[in-house]
Amino acid sequence: MRLSRYFLPVLKENPSEAQIVSHRYMLRAGMIKQSAAGIYSWLPLGFKVLKKIETIVHEEQMRAGHIPMLMPTLQSADLWKESGRYDDYGQEMLRISDRHGRDMLYGPTNEELITDIFRSHVGSYKDLPLTLYHIQWKFRDEIRPRFGVMRGREFYMKDGYNFDLTKEDALHAYNRHLVSYLRSYERMGLQAIPMRADGGPIGGDYTHEFLVLADTGESEVFYDSAVTDLTFGDRAIDYDSVEQCQGVLEEFTSKYARTDETHDEALFNEVPEERRRVARGIEVGQIFYFGTKYSEALGANVQGPDGKQSSVHMGSHGIGVSRLLGAIIEASHDDKGIIWPEGVTPFHCGIVNLKQGDAEADAACESLYEALTAAGLEPLYDDRKERAGGKFATMDLIGLPWRITVGPRGLKNGVVELTSRRSGESEELSPEAAVQKIVEIYANHQTGRGF
Ligand code: 5CA
């Protein structure tokens, strides 16, 4: 993409309404624009990152054997009346009536709708196990939408639902989700720690939230610092193996890590004092096992091998896709702007032309642009007639992890400058070597695809 043809409405001033750094940088980098409280338009740069995160979530869900689909945002209230949640959900649910006076709602979550689909089409244990998921906009009329996409009213969420014959099978589905979530967050450059939590309006008393540690997080968390040493890495996993998935769950959840909802002071005090941490975190996902709560209410039964009918065991599993942009920025920025991890960066590399209009500099930038594109990467070429300082400030703000700077002086010696946004370190290389290095860096990262 050439910056002169892109739509990147960066702001020079700090927007006064933004209280936390991720909100500030998302507005300043022209990623989002508020349309009403807690409701945002996703401008091209924000949309690009959103889609990269979404792609990673899809890839990891499908890798775990979960099946993508799409349900609508608007739902009829009937199913919610059947489950009993229409009254229970309270004012967070946006209720609408259509022209015929029928009660509708903008879905805050989809347990009822998916259970209805299941009961309409599945009747035998032979069709199990089954996990269906979608990534769709949700609406919760939060009393205090704030911090930009972090606590929106309209937000983008992956929600998956498992259907199993037995509790044991459903717990395997729970563990599969835990593993796939660890992988997903790590690909986004994040450490998200599974912590024992509370079921809230979804229900169930077996649930973990995934938290990214950050001072601006809305949840208070208590943990053994040893959990922060754990990484999933690129180890192989067989998602069908009950033992392997259970092993990962045990590895990642046996150390003390809880949100304030389930915090137990006595247990916490058993952690060696020097490892006890009280901090704040951003909840970027939650997995639930709630047994037959919805299948009983809605009559989702299957016939078992013994010919008997029984309610299926279910769980639901969410990832806050739009919230993740905020969480990643909170975890990765400096005073100049965002620092995108390679896995989700909107463009793989920036090209800054220090002397636009200089025949040699222009030609060198064009050939870098072509070589990177031919290698399957997406560069952002700042081809505007701007001062170098302004170009650097924009690149630093929007946070591309790598930048190639091209100027007449370097070209005389046959070199360009390759700079890491994270370390700030630069090296001089031939243009070919710079391309080669960037290609190698991304060969080691499974990056999500953008738009
Ligand atoms: N049905 C279950 C799991 S599919 C469910 O709705 N779980 S949830 O309530 O925990 O939401 C899943 C994730 O969505 C949360 O972990 C959080 O990351 C994200 N989320 C929830 N509310 C908001 C909000 N108001 N703004 C942005 N993200 C949100």
Short mmCIF file of C-alpha atoms and ligand atoms in Angstrom, two decimals:
data_model
loop_
_atom_site.label_atom_id
_atom_site.label_comp_id
_atom_site.label_asym_id
_atom_site.label_seq_id
_atom_site.Cartn_x
_atom_site.Cartn_y
_atom_site.Cartn_z
CA MET A 1 0.00 0.00 0.00
CA ARG A 2 1.18 3.49 -0.82
CA LEU A 3 0.43 5.90 1.97
CA SER A 4 -0.51 8.63 -0.51
CA ARG A 5 -3.44 6.45 -1.61
CA TYR A 6 -4.41 5.02 1.76
CA PHE A 7 -6.89 6.37 4.28
CA LEU A 8 -4.96 6.93 7.48
CA PRO A 9 -6.47 9.89 9.32
CA VAL A 10 -3.84 10.29 12.09
CA LEU A 11 -4.46 12.84 14.82
CA LYS A 12 -1.66 15.12 16.04
CA GLU A 13 -3.31 15.97 19.33
CA ASN A 14 -4.14 13.61 22.13
CA PRO A 15 -7.91 13.06 22.18
CA SER A 16 -9.13 14.27 25.54
CA GLU A 17 -11.74 11.53 25.96
CA ALA A 18 -9.17 8.72 25.92
CA GLN A 19 -8.07 7.72 29.42
CA ILE A 20 -5.82 4.80 28.58
CA VAL A 21 -2.98 4.44 26.15
CA SER A 22 -4.57 1.87 23.81
CA HIS A 23 -7.66 4.02 23.30
CA ARG A 24 -5.48 7.09 22.75
CA TYR A 25 -3.27 5.40 20.17
CA MET A 26 -6.16 3.73 18.35
CA LEU A 27 -7.76 7.14 17.88
CA ARG A 28 -4.50 8.90 17.04
CA ALA A 29 -3.43 6.21 14.56
CA GLY A 30 -6.74 6.55 12.73
CA MET A 31 -7.86 3.00 13.55
CA ILE A 32 -11.32 3.66 14.95
CA LYS A 33 -13.88 6.42 15.19
CA GLN A 34 -16.60 6.48 17.78
CA SER A 35 -20.08 6.63 16.32
CA ALA A 36 -22.01 6.47 19.62
CA ALA A 37 -20.99 5.59 23.17
CA GLY A 38 -19.23 2.22 23.00
CA ILE A 39 -19.89 1.82 19.26
CA TYR A 40 -17.11 2.30 16.72
CA SER A 41 -16.42 2.41 13.03
CA TRP A 42 -13.33 0.44 12.16
CA LEU A 43 -11.21 2.59 9.86
CA PRO A 44 -8.89 0.77 7.42
CA LEU A 45 -5.89 0.36 9.74
CA GLY A 46 -8.03 -0.85 12.65
CA PHE A 47 -10.04 -3.12 10.38
CA LYS A 48 -6.85 -4.68 9.08
CA VAL A 49 -5.63 -5.63 12.54
CA LEU A 50 -9.09 -6.80 13.56
CA LYS A 51 -9.14 -9.16 10.56
CA LYS A 52 -5.64 -10.46 11.35
CA ILE A 53 -6.69 -11.30 14.88
CA GLU A 54 -9.88 -12.89 13.57
CA THR A 55 -7.88 -15.01 11.13
CA ILE A 56 -5.60 -16.30 13.87
CA VAL A 57 -8.65 -17.21 15.96
CA HIS A 58 -10.23 -19.05 13.01
CA GLU A 59 -7.04 -20.93 12.17
CA GLU A 60 -6.52 -22.10 15.73
CA GLN A 61 -10.16 -23.07 16.22
CA MET A 62 -10.18 -25.10 13.04
CA ARG A 63 -6.87 -26.68 14.01
CA ALA A 64 -8.56 -27.87 17.21
CA GLY A 65 -11.35 -29.45 15.16
CA HIS A 66 -14.00 -26.81 15.85
CA ILE A 67 -16.37 -25.92 13.03
CA PRO A 68 -16.97 -22.34 11.85
CA MET A 69 -20.41 -21.03 10.98
CA LEU A 70 -22.32 -17.75 11.30
CA MET A 71 -25.41 -16.84 13.30
CA PRO A 72 -27.27 -13.54 13.04
CA THR A 73 -26.82 -10.53 15.32
CA LEU A 74 -30.57 -10.10 15.81
CA GLN A 75 -32.45 -12.84 17.58
CA SER A 76 -36.06 -13.53 18.38
CA ALA A 77 -36.81 -13.29 22.11
CA ASP A 78 -38.75 -16.57 22.04
CA LEU A 79 -35.77 -18.83 22.70
CA TRP A 80 -34.60 -16.60 25.53
CA LYS A 81 -38.04 -16.81 27.10
CA GLU A 82 -37.79 -20.58 26.82
CA SER A 83 -34.42 -20.68 28.60
CA GLY A 84 -35.53 -18.17 31.21
CA ARG A 85 -32.73 -15.72 30.43
CA TYR A 86 -34.97 -13.11 28.78
CA ASP A 87 -35.94 -11.78 32.19
CA ASP A 88 -32.68 -12.64 33.94
CA TYR A 89 -30.31 -10.87 31.57
CA GLY A 90 -31.49 -7.44 32.65
CA GLN A 91 -30.72 -4.08 31.12
CA GLU A 92 -27.54 -5.20 29.43
CA MET A 93 -29.67 -6.76 26.73
CA LEU A 94 -30.76 -4.43 23.96
CA ARG A 95 -34.41 -5.22 23.32
CA ILE A 96 -36.08 -4.24 20.10
CA SER A 97 -39.50 -4.87 18.67
CA ASP A 98 -40.14 -5.30 14.97
CA ARG A 99 -43.02 -3.81 12.95
CA HIS A 100 -45.29 -6.67 14.01
CA GLY A 101 -44.59 -5.98 17.66
CA ARG A 102 -42.51 -9.13 18.05
CA ASP A 103 -39.85 -9.07 20.75
CA MET A 104 -36.36 -9.17 19.30
CA LEU A 105 -32.95 -8.57 20.76
CA TYR A 106 -29.41 -7.85 19.62
CA GLY A 107 -27.53 -10.96 20.75
CA PRO A 108 -25.21 -10.52 23.74
CA THR A 109 -24.22 -14.21 23.35
CA ASN A 110 -25.65 -17.24 21.54
CA GLU A 111 -26.24 -20.21 23.85
CA GLU A 112 -29.96 -20.33 23.06
CA LEU A 113 -29.65 -19.93 19.31
CA ILE A 114 -26.99 -22.60 18.94
CA THR A 115 -28.85 -25.02 21.21
CA ASP A 116 -31.92 -24.54 19.04
CA ILE A 117 -29.88 -25.34 15.91
CA PHE A 118 -28.48 -28.40 17.64
CA ARG A 119 -31.85 -29.74 18.82
CA SER A 120 -33.31 -29.28 15.35
CA HIS A 121 -30.67 -31.37 13.63
CA VAL A 122 -28.90 -33.71 16.03
CA GLY A 123 -30.55 -36.63 17.78
CA SER A 124 -27.91 -39.29 18.23
CA TYR A 125 -24.69 -39.70 20.18
CA LYS A 126 -23.16 -40.82 16.86
CA ASP A 127 -23.03 -37.19 15.74
CA LEU A 128 -21.00 -36.22 18.79
CA PRO A 129 -18.62 -34.75 19.78
CA LEU A 130 -19.50 -31.49 18.06
CA THR A 131 -18.14 -27.98 18.58
CA LEU A 132 -19.55 -25.14 16.51
CA TYR A 133 -18.38 -21.56 16.69
CA HIS A 134 -18.77 -18.22 15.03
CA ILE A 135 -17.17 -14.79 15.11
CA GLN A 136 -19.88 -12.19 15.17
CA TRP A 137 -20.79 -8.77 16.56
CA LYS A 138 -22.42 -8.76 19.96
CA PHE A 139 -24.22 -6.04 21.84
CA ARG A 140 -24.25 -5.52 25.58
CA ASP A 141 -25.69 -2.29 26.83
CA GLU A 142 -22.85 -1.83 29.31
CA ILE A 143 -23.65 0.68 32.02
CA ARG A 144 -20.22 2.24 31.57
CA PRO A 145 -18.74 1.65 28.12
CA ARG A 146 -15.17 2.92 28.31
CA PHE A 147 -11.57 2.60 27.25
CA GLY A 148 -12.47 2.42 23.56
CA VAL A 149 -12.79 -1.11 22.20
CA MET A 150 -11.87 -2.52 25.59
CA ARG A 151 -15.37 -2.21 27.00
CA GLY A 152 -17.60 -1.50 24.05
CA ARG A 153 -21.33 -1.89 23.75
CA GLU A 154 -21.00 -3.37 20.28
CA PHE A 155 -18.01 -5.70 20.18
CA TYR A 156 -16.66 -8.55 18.09
CA MET A 157 -16.48 -11.91 19.77
CA LYS A 158 -15.67 -15.47 18.93
CA ASP A 159 -18.10 -17.74 20.71
CA GLY A 160 -17.92 -21.51 20.46
CA TYR A 161 -20.22 -24.16 21.86
CA ASN A 162 -19.44 -27.80 22.50
CA PHE A 163 -22.03 -30.59 22.58
CA ASP A 164 -21.01 -33.86 24.19
CA LEU A 165 -22.64 -37.03 25.46
CA THR A 166 -20.90 -37.11 28.82
CA LYS A 167 -19.33 -34.75 31.29
CA GLU A 168 -15.91 -36.34 30.58
CA ASP A 169 -16.24 -35.61 26.87
CA ALA A 170 -17.34 -32.04 27.59
CA LEU A 171 -14.34 -31.53 29.86
CA HIS A 172 -12.10 -32.70 27.03
CA ALA A 173 -13.75 -30.06 24.82
CA TYR A 174 -13.05 -27.53 27.59
CA ASN A 175 -9.39 -28.55 27.65
CA ARG A 176 -9.16 -28.38 23.85
CA HIS A 177 -10.39 -24.83 24.04
CA LEU A 178 -7.85 -23.98 26.70
CA VAL A 179 -5.02 -25.27 24.50
CA SER A 180 -6.28 -23.54 21.36
CA TYR A 181 -6.61 -20.27 23.29
CA LEU A 182 -3.05 -20.47 24.60
CA ARG A 183 -1.83 -20.96 21.04
CA SER A 184 -3.98 -18.13 19.67
CA TYR A 185 -2.84 -15.54 22.20
CA GLU A 186 0.81 -16.48 21.81
CA ARG A 187 0.55 -16.04 18.04
CA MET A 188 -0.71 -12.53 18.77
CA GLY A 189 2.40 -11.86 20.87
CA LEU A 190 0.45 -11.98 24.13
CA GLN A 191 0.74 -13.85 27.35
CA ALA A 192 -2.81 -14.55 28.58
CA ILE A 193 -2.97 -16.46 31.85
CA PRO A 194 -5.89 -18.79 32.53
CA MET A 195 -7.40 -17.97 35.93
CA ARG A 196 -10.24 -19.53 37.89
CA ALA A 197 -13.24 -17.24 37.56
CA ASP A 198 -16.97 -16.90 38.10
CA GLY A 199 -19.72 -18.00 35.70
CA GLY A 200 -21.74 -14.74 35.76
CA PRO A 201 -24.82 -14.61 33.51
CA ILE A 202 -23.54 -17.48 31.34
CA GLY A 203 -23.65 -19.87 34.30
CA GLY A 204 -21.65 -22.88 35.38
CA ASP A 205 -19.14 -23.04 38.18
CA TYR A 206 -16.27 -24.44 36.15
CA THR A 207 -14.77 -21.62 34.20
CA HIS A 208 -11.44 -19.94 33.47
CA GLU A 209 -10.82 -16.44 32.25
CA PHE A 210 -7.71 -15.59 30.22
CA LEU A 211 -6.02 -12.47 31.49
CA VAL A 212 -3.36 -10.24 30.02
CA LEU A 213 -1.53 -8.50 32.84
CA ALA A 214 -1.77 -4.71 32.50
CA ASP A 215 -2.11 -1.88 35.01
CA THR A 216 -5.10 -0.56 33.09
CA GLY A 217 -6.96 -3.89 33.28
CA GLU A 218 -10.42 -3.88 34.79
CA SER A 219 -10.01 -7.10 36.79
CA GLU A 220 -8.07 -7.53 39.98
CA VAL A 221 -6.03 -10.72 39.88
CA PHE A 222 -4.06 -12.78 42.38
CA TYR A 223 -1.42 -15.22 41.17
CA ASP A 224 1.73 -17.16 41.79
CA SER A 225 4.42 -15.42 39.71
CA ALA A 226 5.57 -18.86 38.51
CA VAL A 227 2.60 -18.90 36.07
CA THR A 228 4.24 -16.14 34.07
CA ASP A 229 7.14 -18.48 33.24
CA LEU A 230 4.84 -20.83 31.31
CA THR A 231 4.65 -20.71 27.53
CA PHE A 232 3.01 -23.11 25.14
CA GLY A 233 5.52 -22.44 22.36
CA ASP A 234 5.49 -24.47 19.17
CA ARG A 235 5.13 -27.89 20.77
CA ALA A 236 3.01 -30.42 18.89
CA ILE A 237 -0.39 -31.28 20.29
CA ASP A 238 -2.91 -33.93 19.32
CA TYR A 239 -6.27 -32.34 20.01
CA ASP A 240 -7.93 -35.76 20.06
CA SER A 241 -5.69 -36.90 22.87
CA VAL A 242 -7.52 -36.58 26.18
CA GLU A 243 -4.25 -37.08 28.08
CA GLN A 244 -2.31 -34.43 26.18
CA CYS A 245 -5.00 -31.77 26.51
CA GLN A 246 -5.56 -32.61 30.16
CA GLY A 247 -1.79 -32.39 30.69
CA VAL A 248 -1.71 -28.86 29.28
CA LEU A 249 -4.66 -27.82 31.46
CA GLU A 250 -2.88 -29.15 34.54
CA GLU A 251 0.38 -27.49 33.61
CA PHE A 252 -1.25 -24.10 33.09
CA THR A 253 -3.82 -24.12 35.89
CA SER A 254 -2.21 -25.92 38.82
CA LYS A 255 -0.45 -22.81 40.12
CA TYR A 256 -2.56 -20.28 41.99
CA ALA A 257 -4.15 -17.76 39.59
CA ARG A 258 -7.60 -16.33 40.27
CA THR A 259 -9.68 -13.26 39.65
CA ASP A 260 -11.13 -11.39 42.62
CA GLU A 261 -14.47 -13.21 42.11
CA THR A 262 -13.00 -16.54 43.19
CA HIS A 263 -9.97 -15.38 45.15
CA ASP A 264 -9.30 -17.47 48.26
CA GLU A 265 -6.96 -15.74 50.71
CA ALA A 266 -6.11 -18.93 52.62
CA LEU A 267 -5.07 -20.79 49.46
CA PHE A 268 -3.18 -17.77 48.19
CA ASN A 269 -1.21 -17.66 51.42
CA GLU A 270 0.13 -21.13 50.67
CA VAL A 271 2.06 -19.63 47.73
CA PRO A 272 5.60 -18.69 48.87
CA GLU A 273 5.44 -15.02 49.81
CA GLU A 274 8.03 -13.84 47.30
CA ARG A 275 5.94 -15.30 44.47
CA ARG A 276 2.56 -13.84 45.52
CA ARG A 277 1.35 -11.17 43.15
CA VAL A 278 -1.70 -8.90 43.24
CA ALA A 279 -2.12 -7.08 39.96
CA ARG A 280 -4.60 -6.04 37.29
CA GLY A 281 -5.50 -7.82 34.11
CA ILE A 282 -7.52 -7.53 30.89
CA GLU A 283 -9.90 -10.41 30.29
CA VAL A 284 -9.44 -11.49 26.68
CA GLY A 285 -11.36 -14.75 26.80
CA GLN A 286 -13.36 -17.10 28.97
CA ILE A 287 -14.22 -20.78 28.77
CA PHE A 288 -17.15 -22.39 30.56
CA TYR A 289 -18.43 -25.85 31.28
CA PHE A 290 -22.05 -25.61 32.37
CA GLY A 291 -23.30 -29.16 31.88
CA THR A 292 -26.95 -29.47 30.92
CA LYS A 293 -28.14 -25.98 31.90
CA TYR A 294 -29.27 -25.00 28.38
CA SER A 295 -29.84 -28.44 26.92
CA GLU A 296 -32.34 -29.24 29.68
CA ALA A 297 -34.11 -25.90 29.40
CA LEU A 298 -34.42 -26.20 25.63
CA GLY A 299 -34.77 -29.97 25.33
CA ALA A 300 -31.55 -30.70 23.47
CA ASN A 301 -31.35 -34.48 23.89
CA VAL A 302 -29.52 -37.24 22.13
CA GLN A 303 -30.02 -40.95 22.11
CA GLY A 304 -27.09 -42.71 23.76
CA PRO A 305 -25.57 -46.08 22.81
CA ASP A 306 -27.95 -47.72 25.30
CA GLY A 307 -30.96 -46.27 23.44
CA LYS A 308 -31.77 -43.87 26.28
CA GLN A 309 -32.34 -40.14 25.73
CA SER A 310 -30.21 -37.71 27.71
CA SER A 311 -29.50 -33.99 27.75
CA VAL A 312 -26.20 -33.10 26.11
CA HIS A 313 -23.32 -31.67 28.13
CA MET A 314 -22.33 -28.26 26.93
CA GLY A 315 -19.86 -25.47 27.41
CA SER A 316 -19.30 -22.14 25.76
CA HIS A 317 -16.02 -20.49 25.00
CA GLY A 318 -15.44 -16.85 24.11
CA ILE A 319 -12.60 -14.70 22.82
CA GLY A 320 -12.90 -10.92 22.85
CA VAL A 321 -11.65 -10.34 19.31
CA SER A 322 -12.15 -6.55 19.23
CA ARG A 323 -10.98 -6.14 22.85
CA LEU A 324 -7.74 -7.88 21.87
CA LEU A 325 -6.60 -4.85 19.86
CA GLY A 326 -6.71 -2.79 23.02
CA ALA A 327 -5.06 -5.53 25.08
CA ILE A 328 -2.21 -5.95 22.59
CA ILE A 329 -1.55 -2.21 22.53
CA GLU A 330 -1.65 -1.99 26.35
CA ALA A 331 0.95 -4.76 26.42
CA SER A 332 3.11 -3.43 23.59
CA HIS A 333 3.73 0.30 23.13
CA ASP A 334 6.10 3.10 24.08
CA ASP A 335 5.76 6.86 24.31
CA LYS A 336 5.92 7.24 20.52
CA GLY A 337 3.12 4.84 19.71
CA ILE A 338 2.09 1.26 19.17
CA ILE A 339 4.57 -1.60 18.69
CA TRP A 340 2.71 -4.37 16.85
CA PRO A 341 3.84 -7.95 17.38
CA GLU A 342 4.70 -9.52 13.99
CA GLY A 343 1.71 -11.87 14.18
CA VAL A 344 -0.90 -9.11 13.96
CA THR A 345 0.86 -6.12 12.44
CA PRO A 346 -1.32 -4.34 9.84
CA PHE A 347 1.62 -4.07 7.42
CA HIS A 348 4.73 -6.16 7.65
CA CYS A 349 7.15 -3.34 7.08
CA GLY A 350 7.23 0.39 6.43
CA ILE A 351 9.27 2.00 3.67
CA VAL A 352 10.23 5.62 4.30
CA ASN A 353 11.53 7.61 1.38
CA LEU A 354 13.60 10.47 2.79
CA LYS A 355 13.62 12.37 -0.48
CA GLN A 356 10.47 11.85 -2.44
CA GLY A 357 10.99 13.04 -6.01
CA ASP A 358 14.67 12.10 -6.10
CA ALA A 359 14.87 9.70 -9.04
CA GLU A 360 17.25 7.29 -7.38
CA ALA A 361 15.47 7.21 -4.00
CA ASP A 362 12.08 6.77 -5.69
CA ALA A 363 13.38 3.91 -7.85
CA ALA A 364 14.99 2.16 -4.86
CA CYS A 365 11.73 2.41 -2.88
CA GLU A 366 9.73 1.07 -5.80
CA SER A 367 11.99 -1.93 -6.18
CA LEU A 368 11.89 -2.65 -2.42
CA TYR A 369 8.12 -2.41 -2.57
CA GLU A 370 7.98 -4.86 -5.45
CA ALA A 371 10.42 -7.32 -3.91
CA LEU A 372 8.54 -7.40 -0.58
CA THR A 373 5.20 -7.76 -2.34
CA ALA A 374 6.55 -10.55 -4.54
CA ALA A 375 7.64 -12.35 -1.36
CA GLY A 376 4.03 -12.33 -0.19
CA LEU A 377 4.44 -9.47 2.29
CA GLU A 378 2.54 -6.23 2.57
CA PRO A 379 4.71 -3.14 2.88
CA LEU A 380 3.40 0.35 3.63
CA TYR A 381 5.34 2.82 1.53
CA ASP A 382 5.33 6.40 2.74
CA ASP A 383 5.57 8.09 -0.64
CA ARG A 384 4.23 11.45 0.53
CA LYS A 385 6.17 14.68 0.05
CA GLU A 386 6.61 15.19 3.78
CA ARG A 387 9.50 15.98 6.05
CA ALA A 388 11.44 12.95 7.27
CA GLY A 389 10.53 13.77 10.88
CA GLY A 390 6.82 13.65 10.12
CA LYS A 391 7.19 10.36 8.26
CA PHE A 392 9.08 8.78 11.16
CA ALA A 393 6.52 10.01 13.67
CA THR A 394 3.68 8.43 11.67
CA MET A 395 5.54 5.12 11.33
CA ASP A 396 6.33 5.10 15.05
CA LEU A 397 2.73 5.90 15.95
CA ILE A 398 1.17 3.17 13.80
CA GLY A 399 3.79 0.75 15.11
CA LEU A 400 4.95 -1.39 12.19
CA PRO A 401 7.64 -3.65 13.66
CA TRP A 402 10.14 -3.02 10.84
CA ARG A 403 11.02 0.04 8.82
CA ILE A 404 13.31 0.46 5.83
CA THR A 405 14.59 4.00 5.40
CA VAL A 406 15.82 5.00 1.97
CA GLY A 407 17.77 8.19 1.23
CA PRO A 408 20.14 9.49 -1.42
CA ARG A 409 23.11 9.48 0.95
CA GLY A 410 22.82 5.79 1.84
CA LEU A 411 22.11 4.82 -1.74
CA LYS A 412 25.45 6.33 -2.80
CA ASN A 413 27.04 3.62 -0.65
CA GLY A 414 24.55 1.02 -1.84
CA VAL A 415 22.73 0.77 1.49
CA VAL A 416 19.35 1.36 3.12
CA GLU A 417 18.62 1.37 6.84
CA LEU A 418 16.59 -1.35 8.53
CA THR A 419 15.14 -0.35 11.92
CA SER A 420 13.39 -2.42 14.54
CA ARG A 421 10.47 -0.55 16.09
CA ARG A 422 10.79 -2.56 19.28
CA SER A 423 14.51 -2.11 20.01
CA GLY A 424 15.02 1.07 18.02
CA GLU A 425 18.22 -0.46 16.62
CA SER A 426 19.18 0.17 13.01
CA GLU A 427 21.55 -1.49 10.62
CA GLU A 428 22.74 -0.57 7.17
CA LEU A 429 22.26 -3.22 4.53
CA SER A 430 21.97 -3.52 0.79
CA PRO A 431 18.31 -3.29 -0.30
CA GLU A 432 18.39 -6.99 -1.25
CA ALA A 433 19.74 -8.00 2.16
CA ALA A 434 17.07 -5.88 3.89
CA VAL A 435 14.31 -7.65 1.96
CA GLN A 436 15.90 -11.01 2.69
CA LYS A 437 16.03 -10.26 6.41
CA ILE A 438 12.37 -9.22 6.56
CA VAL A 439 11.33 -12.30 4.61
CA GLU A 440 13.23 -14.45 7.11
CA ILE A 441 11.69 -12.72 10.11
CA TYR A 442 8.17 -13.38 8.85
CA ALA A 443 8.98 -16.93 7.82
CA ASN A 444 9.26 -17.57 11.56
CA HIS A 445 5.89 -16.02 12.33
CA GLN A 446 2.57 -17.37 11.26
CA THR A 447 0.95 -14.04 10.56
CA GLY A 448 -2.77 -13.66 10.16
CA ARG A 449 -4.04 -12.43 6.80
CA GLY A 450 -5.46 -8.94 6.62
CA PHE A 451 -7.56 -7.03 4.13
N1 5CA B 1 -21.04 -17.12 25.82
C1 5CA B 1 -19.84 -16.94 26.58
C2 5CA B 1 -18.67 -17.60 25.96
S1 5CA B 1 -18.83 -17.79 24.30
C3 5CA B 1 -19.56 -15.47 26.78
O1 5CA B 1 -20.28 -14.62 26.33
N2 5CA B 1 -18.50 -15.19 27.51
S2 5CA B 1 -18.05 -13.76 28.00
O2 5CA B 1 -19.16 -13.02 28.51
O3 5CA B 1 -16.98 -13.98 28.91
O4 5CA B 1 -17.50 -12.97 26.78
C4 5CA B 1 -16.40 -13.48 26.05
C5 5CA B 1 -15.31 -12.44 25.88
O5 5CA B 1 -15.84 -11.31 25.18
C6 5CA B 1 -14.77 -11.87 27.18
O6 5CA B 1 -13.77 -12.68 27.72
C7 5CA B 1 -14.22 -10.52 26.73
O7 5CA B 1 -12.91 -10.67 26.23
C8 5CA B 1 -15.13 -10.14 25.58
N3 5CA B 1 -16.09 -9.10 26.01
C9 5CA B 1 -17.14 -9.24 26.87
N4 5CA B 1 -17.77 -8.07 27.03
C10 5CA B 1 -17.13 -7.17 26.25
C11 5CA B 1 -17.31 -5.77 25.98
N5 5CA B 1 -18.30 -5.08 26.53
N6 5CA B 1 -16.46 -5.16 25.12
C12 5CA B 1 -15.46 -5.85 24.53
N7 5CA B 1 -15.25 -7.17 24.75
C13 5CA B 1 -16.06 -7.82 25.60
#
